[in-house]
Short mmCIF file of C-alpha atoms in Angstrom, two decimals:
data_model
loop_
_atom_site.label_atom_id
_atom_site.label_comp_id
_atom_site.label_asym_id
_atom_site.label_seq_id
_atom_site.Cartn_x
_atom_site.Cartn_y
_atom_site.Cartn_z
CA UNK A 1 0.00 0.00 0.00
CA UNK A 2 1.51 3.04 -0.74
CA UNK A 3 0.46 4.96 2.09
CA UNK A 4 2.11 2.76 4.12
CA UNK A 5 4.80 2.54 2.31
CA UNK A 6 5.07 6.46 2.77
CA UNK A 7 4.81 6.32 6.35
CA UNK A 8 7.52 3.53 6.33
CA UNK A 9 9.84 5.60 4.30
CA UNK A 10 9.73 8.72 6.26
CA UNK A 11 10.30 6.61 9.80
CA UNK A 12 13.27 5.35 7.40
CA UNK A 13 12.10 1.84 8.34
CA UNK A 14 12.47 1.16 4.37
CA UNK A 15 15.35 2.10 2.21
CA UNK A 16 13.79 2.50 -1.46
CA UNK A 17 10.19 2.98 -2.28
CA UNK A 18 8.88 4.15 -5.68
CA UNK A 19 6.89 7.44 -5.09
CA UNK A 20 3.84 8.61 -6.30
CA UNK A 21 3.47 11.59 -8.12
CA UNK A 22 1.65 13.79 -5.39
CA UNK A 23 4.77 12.39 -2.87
CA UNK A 24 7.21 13.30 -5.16
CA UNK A 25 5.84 17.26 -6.19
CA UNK A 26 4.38 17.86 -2.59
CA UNK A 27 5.72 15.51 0.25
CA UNK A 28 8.73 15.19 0.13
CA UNK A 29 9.51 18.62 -0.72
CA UNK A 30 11.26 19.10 2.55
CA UNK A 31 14.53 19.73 4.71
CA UNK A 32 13.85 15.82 6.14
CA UNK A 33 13.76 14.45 2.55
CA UNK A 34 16.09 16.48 1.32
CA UNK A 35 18.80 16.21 3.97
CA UNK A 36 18.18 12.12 4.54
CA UNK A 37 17.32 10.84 0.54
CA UNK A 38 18.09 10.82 -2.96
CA UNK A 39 15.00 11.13 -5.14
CA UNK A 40 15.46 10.75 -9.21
CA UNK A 41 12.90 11.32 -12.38
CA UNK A 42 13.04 9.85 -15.64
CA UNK A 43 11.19 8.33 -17.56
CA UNK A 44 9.59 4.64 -16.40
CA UNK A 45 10.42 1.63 -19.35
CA UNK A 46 6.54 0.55 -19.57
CA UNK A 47 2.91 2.07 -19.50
CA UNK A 48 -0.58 1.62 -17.97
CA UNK A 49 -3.15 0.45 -20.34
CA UNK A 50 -6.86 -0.10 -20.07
CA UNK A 51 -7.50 -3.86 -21.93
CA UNK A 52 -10.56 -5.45 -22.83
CA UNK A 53 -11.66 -8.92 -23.11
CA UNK A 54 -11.67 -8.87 -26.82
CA UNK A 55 -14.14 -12.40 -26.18
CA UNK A 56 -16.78 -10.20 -24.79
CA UNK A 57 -19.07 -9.06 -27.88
CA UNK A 58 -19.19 -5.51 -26.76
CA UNK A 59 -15.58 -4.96 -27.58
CA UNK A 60 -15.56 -7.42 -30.97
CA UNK A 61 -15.90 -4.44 -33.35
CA UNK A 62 -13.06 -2.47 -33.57
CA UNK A 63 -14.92 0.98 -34.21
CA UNK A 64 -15.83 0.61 -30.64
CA UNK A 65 -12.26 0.41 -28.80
CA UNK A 66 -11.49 3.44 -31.36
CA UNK A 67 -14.46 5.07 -30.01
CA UNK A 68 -13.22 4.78 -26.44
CA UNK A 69 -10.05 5.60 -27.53
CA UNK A 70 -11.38 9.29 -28.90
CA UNK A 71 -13.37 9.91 -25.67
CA UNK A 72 -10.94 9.50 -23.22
CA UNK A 73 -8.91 12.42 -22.59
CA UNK A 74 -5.30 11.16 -22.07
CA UNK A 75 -4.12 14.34 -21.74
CA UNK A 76 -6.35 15.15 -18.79
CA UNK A 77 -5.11 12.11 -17.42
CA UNK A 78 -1.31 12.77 -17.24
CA UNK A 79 -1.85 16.30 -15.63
CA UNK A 80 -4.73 15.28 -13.27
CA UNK A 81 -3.64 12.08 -12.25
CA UNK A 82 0.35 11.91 -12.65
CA UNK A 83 0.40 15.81 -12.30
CA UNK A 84 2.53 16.16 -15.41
CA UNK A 85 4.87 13.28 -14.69
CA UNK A 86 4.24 11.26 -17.46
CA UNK A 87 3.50 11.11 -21.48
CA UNK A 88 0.98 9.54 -23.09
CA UNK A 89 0.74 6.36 -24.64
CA UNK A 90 0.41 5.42 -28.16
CA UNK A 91 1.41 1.85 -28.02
CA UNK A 92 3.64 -0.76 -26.42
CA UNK A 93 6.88 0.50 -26.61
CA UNK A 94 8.28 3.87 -24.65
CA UNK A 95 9.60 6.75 -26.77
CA UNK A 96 12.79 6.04 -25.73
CA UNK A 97 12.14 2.50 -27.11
CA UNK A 98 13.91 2.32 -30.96
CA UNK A 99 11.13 -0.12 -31.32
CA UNK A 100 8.97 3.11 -30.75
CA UNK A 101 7.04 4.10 -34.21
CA UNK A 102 7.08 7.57 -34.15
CA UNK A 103 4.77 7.95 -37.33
CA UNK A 104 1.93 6.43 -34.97
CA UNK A 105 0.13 9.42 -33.23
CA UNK A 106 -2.00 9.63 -30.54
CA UNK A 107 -5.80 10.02 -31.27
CA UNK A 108 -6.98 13.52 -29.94
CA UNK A 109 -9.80 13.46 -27.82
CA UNK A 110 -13.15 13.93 -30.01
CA UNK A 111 -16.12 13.19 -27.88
CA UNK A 112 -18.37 13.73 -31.04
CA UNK A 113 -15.87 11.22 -33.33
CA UNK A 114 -16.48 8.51 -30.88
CA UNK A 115 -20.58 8.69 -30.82
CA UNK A 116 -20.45 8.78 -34.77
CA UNK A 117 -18.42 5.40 -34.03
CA UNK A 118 -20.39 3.83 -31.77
CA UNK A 119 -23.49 4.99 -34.10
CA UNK A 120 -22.11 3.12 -37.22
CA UNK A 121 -21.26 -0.01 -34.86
CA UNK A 122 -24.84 -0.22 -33.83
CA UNK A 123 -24.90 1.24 -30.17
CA UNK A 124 -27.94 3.56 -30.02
CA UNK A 125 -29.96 5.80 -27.50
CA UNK A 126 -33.23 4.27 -28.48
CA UNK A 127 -34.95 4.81 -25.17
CA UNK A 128 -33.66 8.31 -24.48
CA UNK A 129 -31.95 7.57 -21.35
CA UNK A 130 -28.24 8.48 -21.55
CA UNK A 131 -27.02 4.86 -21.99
CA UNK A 132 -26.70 3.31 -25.54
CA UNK A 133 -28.21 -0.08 -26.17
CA UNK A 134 -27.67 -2.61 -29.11
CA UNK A 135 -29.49 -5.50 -29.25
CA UNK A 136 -31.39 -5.07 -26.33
CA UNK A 137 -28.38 -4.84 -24.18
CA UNK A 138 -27.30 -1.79 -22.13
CA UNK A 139 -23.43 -0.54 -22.83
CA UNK A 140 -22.13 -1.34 -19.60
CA UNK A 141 -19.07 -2.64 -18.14
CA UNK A 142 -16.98 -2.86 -15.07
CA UNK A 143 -13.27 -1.98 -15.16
CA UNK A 144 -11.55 -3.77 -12.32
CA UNK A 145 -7.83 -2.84 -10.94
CA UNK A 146 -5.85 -3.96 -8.28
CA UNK A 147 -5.78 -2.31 -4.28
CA UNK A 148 -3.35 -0.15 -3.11
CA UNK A 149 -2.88 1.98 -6.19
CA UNK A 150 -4.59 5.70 -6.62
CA UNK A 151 -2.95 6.66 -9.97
CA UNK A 152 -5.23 3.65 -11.55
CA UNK A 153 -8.15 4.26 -9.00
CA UNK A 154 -8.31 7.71 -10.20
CA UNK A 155 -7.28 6.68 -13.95
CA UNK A 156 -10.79 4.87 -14.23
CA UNK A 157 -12.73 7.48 -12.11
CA UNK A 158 -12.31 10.03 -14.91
CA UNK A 159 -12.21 6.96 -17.75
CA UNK A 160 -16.05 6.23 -16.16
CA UNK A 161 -16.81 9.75 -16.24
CA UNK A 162 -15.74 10.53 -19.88
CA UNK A 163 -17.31 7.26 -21.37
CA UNK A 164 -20.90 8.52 -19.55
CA UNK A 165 -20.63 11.32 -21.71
CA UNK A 166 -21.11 9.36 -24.89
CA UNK A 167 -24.06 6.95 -23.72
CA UNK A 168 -21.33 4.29 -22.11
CA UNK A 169 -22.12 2.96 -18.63
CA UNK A 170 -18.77 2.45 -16.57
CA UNK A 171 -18.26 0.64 -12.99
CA UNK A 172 -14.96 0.38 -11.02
CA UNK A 173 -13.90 -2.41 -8.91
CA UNK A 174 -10.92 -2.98 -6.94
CA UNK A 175 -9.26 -6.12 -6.01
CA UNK A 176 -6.53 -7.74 -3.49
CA UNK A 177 -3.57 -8.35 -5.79
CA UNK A 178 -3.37 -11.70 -4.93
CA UNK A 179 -7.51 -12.31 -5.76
CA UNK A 180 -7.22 -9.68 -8.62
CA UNK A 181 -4.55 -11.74 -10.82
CA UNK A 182 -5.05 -15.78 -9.85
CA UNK A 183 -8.96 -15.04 -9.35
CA UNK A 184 -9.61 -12.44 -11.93
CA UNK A 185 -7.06 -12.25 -14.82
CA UNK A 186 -5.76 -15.43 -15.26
CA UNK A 187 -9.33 -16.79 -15.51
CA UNK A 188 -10.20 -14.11 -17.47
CA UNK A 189 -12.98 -13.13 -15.21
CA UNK A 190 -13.20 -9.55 -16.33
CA UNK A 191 -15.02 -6.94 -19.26
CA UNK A 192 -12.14 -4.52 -18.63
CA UNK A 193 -8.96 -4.54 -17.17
CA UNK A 194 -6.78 -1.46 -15.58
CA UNK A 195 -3.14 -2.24 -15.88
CA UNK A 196 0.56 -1.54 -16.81
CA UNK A 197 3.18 -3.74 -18.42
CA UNK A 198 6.94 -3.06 -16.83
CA UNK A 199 9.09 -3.52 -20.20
CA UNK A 200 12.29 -4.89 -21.27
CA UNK A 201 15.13 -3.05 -23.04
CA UNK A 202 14.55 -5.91 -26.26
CA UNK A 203 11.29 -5.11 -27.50
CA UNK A 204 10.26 -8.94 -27.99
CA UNK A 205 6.44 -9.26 -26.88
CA UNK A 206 5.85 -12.48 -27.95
CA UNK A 207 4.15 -13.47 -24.57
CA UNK A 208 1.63 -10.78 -24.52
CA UNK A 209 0.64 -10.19 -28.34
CA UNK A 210 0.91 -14.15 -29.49
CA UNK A 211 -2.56 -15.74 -30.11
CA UNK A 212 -1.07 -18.89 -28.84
CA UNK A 213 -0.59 -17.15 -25.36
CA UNK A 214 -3.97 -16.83 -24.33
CA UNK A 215 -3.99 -20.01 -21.79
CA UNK A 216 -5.02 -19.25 -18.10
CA UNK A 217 -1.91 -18.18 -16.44
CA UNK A 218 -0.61 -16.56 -20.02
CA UNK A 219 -0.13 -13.20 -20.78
CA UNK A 220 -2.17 -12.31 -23.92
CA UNK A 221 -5.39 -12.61 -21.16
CA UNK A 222 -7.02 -10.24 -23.49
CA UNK A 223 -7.46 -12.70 -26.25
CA UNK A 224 -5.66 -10.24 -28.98
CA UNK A 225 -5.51 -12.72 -32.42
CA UNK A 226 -3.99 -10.72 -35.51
CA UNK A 227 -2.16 -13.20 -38.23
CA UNK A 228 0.20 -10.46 -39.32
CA UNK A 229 1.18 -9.62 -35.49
CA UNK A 230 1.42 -13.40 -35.27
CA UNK A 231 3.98 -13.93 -38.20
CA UNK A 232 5.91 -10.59 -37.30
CA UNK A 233 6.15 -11.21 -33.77
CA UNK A 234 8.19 -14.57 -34.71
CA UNK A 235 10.42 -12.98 -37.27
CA UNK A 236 11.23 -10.10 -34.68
CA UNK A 237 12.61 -13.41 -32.78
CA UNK A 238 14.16 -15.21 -35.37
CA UNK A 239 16.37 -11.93 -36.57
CA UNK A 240 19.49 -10.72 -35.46
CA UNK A 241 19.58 -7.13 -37.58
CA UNK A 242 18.63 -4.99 -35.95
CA UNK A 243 16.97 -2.43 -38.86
CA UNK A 244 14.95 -5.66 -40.06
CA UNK A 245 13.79 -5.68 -36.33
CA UNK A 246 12.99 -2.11 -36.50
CA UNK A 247 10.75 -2.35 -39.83
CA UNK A 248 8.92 -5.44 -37.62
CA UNK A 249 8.27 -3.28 -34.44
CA UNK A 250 7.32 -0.48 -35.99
CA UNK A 251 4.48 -2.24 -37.76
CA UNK A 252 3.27 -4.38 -34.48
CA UNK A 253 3.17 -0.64 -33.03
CA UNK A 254 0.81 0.77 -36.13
CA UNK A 255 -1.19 -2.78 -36.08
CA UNK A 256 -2.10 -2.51 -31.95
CA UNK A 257 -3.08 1.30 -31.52
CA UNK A 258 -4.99 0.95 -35.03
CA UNK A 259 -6.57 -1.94 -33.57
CA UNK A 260 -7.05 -0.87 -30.02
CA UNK A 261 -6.97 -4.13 -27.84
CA UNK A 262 -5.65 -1.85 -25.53
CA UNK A 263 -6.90 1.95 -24.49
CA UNK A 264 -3.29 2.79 -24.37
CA UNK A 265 -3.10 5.68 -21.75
CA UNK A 266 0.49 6.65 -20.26
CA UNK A 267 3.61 6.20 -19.55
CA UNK A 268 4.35 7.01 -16.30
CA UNK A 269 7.94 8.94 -15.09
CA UNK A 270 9.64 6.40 -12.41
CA UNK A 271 9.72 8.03 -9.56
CA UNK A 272 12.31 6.49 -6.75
CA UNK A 273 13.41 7.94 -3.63
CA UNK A 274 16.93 6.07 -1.86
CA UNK A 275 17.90 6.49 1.53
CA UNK A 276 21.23 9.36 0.76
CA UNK A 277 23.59 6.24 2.98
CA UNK A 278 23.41 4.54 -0.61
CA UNK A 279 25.98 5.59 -2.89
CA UNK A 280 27.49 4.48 -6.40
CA UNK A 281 23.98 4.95 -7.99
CA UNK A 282 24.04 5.57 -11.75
CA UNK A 283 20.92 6.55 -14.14
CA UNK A 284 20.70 4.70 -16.96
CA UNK A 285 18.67 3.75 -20.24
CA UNK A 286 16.93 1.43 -18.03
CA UNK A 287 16.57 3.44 -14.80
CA UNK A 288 18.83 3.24 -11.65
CA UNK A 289 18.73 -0.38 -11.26
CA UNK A 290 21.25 -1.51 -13.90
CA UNK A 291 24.00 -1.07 -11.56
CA UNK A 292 22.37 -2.46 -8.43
CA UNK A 293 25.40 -4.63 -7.74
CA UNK A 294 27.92 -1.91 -7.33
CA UNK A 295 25.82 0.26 -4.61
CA UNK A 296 27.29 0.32 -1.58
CA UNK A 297 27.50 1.97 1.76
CA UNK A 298 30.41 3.27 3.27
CA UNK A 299 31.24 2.12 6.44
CA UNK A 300 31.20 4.27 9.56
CA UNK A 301 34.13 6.25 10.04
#
C-alpha cells in the first residue's frame, strides 16, 4: 500500500520505495527528505493500459475500442492524475524505445468522433436515457484494478466519467492483488482490465501479443488474435539485424493502436526515492537499477 509505504519511508524503516506523483511534487519537498534521501525522475520503461476482453461481444468491433479511444482524454489524465509526470501512450513501446514508431500518433480526444463510431457499430440511445443499447443490451461494463494503487483508481474514475458522456455505462472495482490476478485475470474473469506492463530493453512481446498465449496463467489474457502480429512477432525473434527488427516493431506498433486491444493511456515517469547512505547509484537507459550490484554503503568512520 503506498500509504504505508510512505509512512515507512519517512520513519526510514524502508530504504527504497517508488513514489507517487503527489509524494514526489508535494511531500517530500522538505529539509527531512532532502537532507536524509536521494530522489530521481526519468522516464519509467513501460505504461498503464486499459485492456478489454476482446471475447466479450461488446468490444468485438473495432470501431468501438477506437471510439473509447477518442473519448478518453489522455491528456487530462497525465496532468490530473500523474500531475505532469508522465507522457501519453500510443502503443507498447516507450519513446525512448527504438522499437517506438514515431509515425503512430495519438488520437486527440473527439467526444463527437467517438458517438459517430459507436453509431455506425450499432450502439444507439433508443430509449432516451443516456445509456446506448444494441441488441437489447445496455453498454455497460466494469473496469476492475488492483488495491493499493490511486494513480489507476483515479485513472478509471475520470475513464467512467468521460465514457458517460457518450451513452457508455462504466463501474470500477478494486481487487486484493493476490484475488485480482489468480482469481480475476488469469481466468479471465473480467469486461475490462486497468493495468501496466513493466518492459524490457529488447522489445520482444511475444508473450503478450501471441494468439497462442492466451492459456489461463498466459499473458495475452485479453485474447488479442492478428495473423500479421502473429507472423511478425516470430520474425522479430528469429532476426538478429537490428533495422529488419525495426521495420517489424514499428508495424506491431501501427497494427495494436490501429486496432485498439488496448486503451493505451500513459507512460508514467519512475519516480524512486533512496535512503542518501546509498551511494554508487548511476541513471541509466533502463533506470537506476542496472548497476544495483555496485551500490554500496560506506562504512562508519
Amino acid at each position: 500500500d503506498t500509504a504505508t509505504l510512505f509512512l515507512e519511508l519517512r520513519a526510514e524503516a524502508v530504504d527504497y520505495v517508488s513514489l507517487t506523483p503527489i509524494q514526489f511534487k508535494r511531500q517530500t519537498e522538505t529539509e527531512f527528505f532532502k537532507k536524509n534521501f536521494q530522489r530521481f525522475n526519468f522516464p519509467s520503461f513501460g505504461y498503464t493500459y486499459m485492456g478489454y476482453n476482446l471475447s466479450d461481444a461488446k468490444f468485438k468491433d473495432a470501431r468501438v475500442r477506437q471510439a473509447i479511444n477518442y473519448a478518453i482524454n489522455k491528456e487530462e489524465i497525465v496532468k490530473g492524475v500523474l500531475l505532469g509526470l508522465g507522457r501519453v501512450s500510443t502503443g507498447p513501446f516507450i519513446p525512448e524505445s527504438w522499437a517506438y514508431n514515431k509515425d503512430v500518433k495519438p488520437a486527440g480526444y473527439d467526444p463527437e468522433k467517438a458517438m459517430a463510431l459507436l453509431k455506425e457499430s450499432g450502439w444507439l440511445d433508443q430509449d432516451k436515457d443516456g445509456i446506448l443499447e444494441k441488441d437489447g443490451i445496455r453498454f455497460s461494463f466494469t473496469i476492475i484494478t488492483n488495491q493499493g494503487n490511486e494513480e489507476r483508481r483515479m485513472t478509471a474514475e475520470i475513464i467512467q466519467r468521460r465514457l458517460k458522456e457518450v451513452g457508455i455505462e462504466v463501474k470500477i472495482k478494486i481487487i486484493e492483488w493476490s484475488s485480482f490476478v489468480s482469481e480475476f485475470i488469469d481466468k479471465r474473469r473480467f469486461e475490462a482490465v486497468l493495468l501496466g506492463w513493466g518492459l524490457s530493453l529488447d522489445p520482444d512481446m511475444y508473450d503478450i501479443w501471441h494468439s497462442s498465449k492466451t492459456k489461463e496463467g498466459e499473458f495475452n489474457f485479453a485474447g488479442y488474435s492478428n495473423e500479421e502480429v502473429d507472423r511478425l512477432l516470430l520474425a522479430g525473434r528469429r532476426t538478429f539485424d537490428q533495422e529488419e527488427r525495426r521495420r517489424i516493431y514499428h508495424r506491431i506498433h501501427e497494427i495494436l493502436y490501429q486496432e485498439q486491444p488496448y486503451l493505451f493511456l500513459f507512460v508514467p515517469d519512475a519516480l524512486p526515492i533512496l535512503n542518501s547512505r546509498f551511494k554508487g547509484i548511476d541513471v541509466g537507459v533502463g533506470g537506476i537499477g542496472h548497476n544495483f550490484i555496485k551500490w554500496y554503503v560506506p562504512r562508519p568512520k
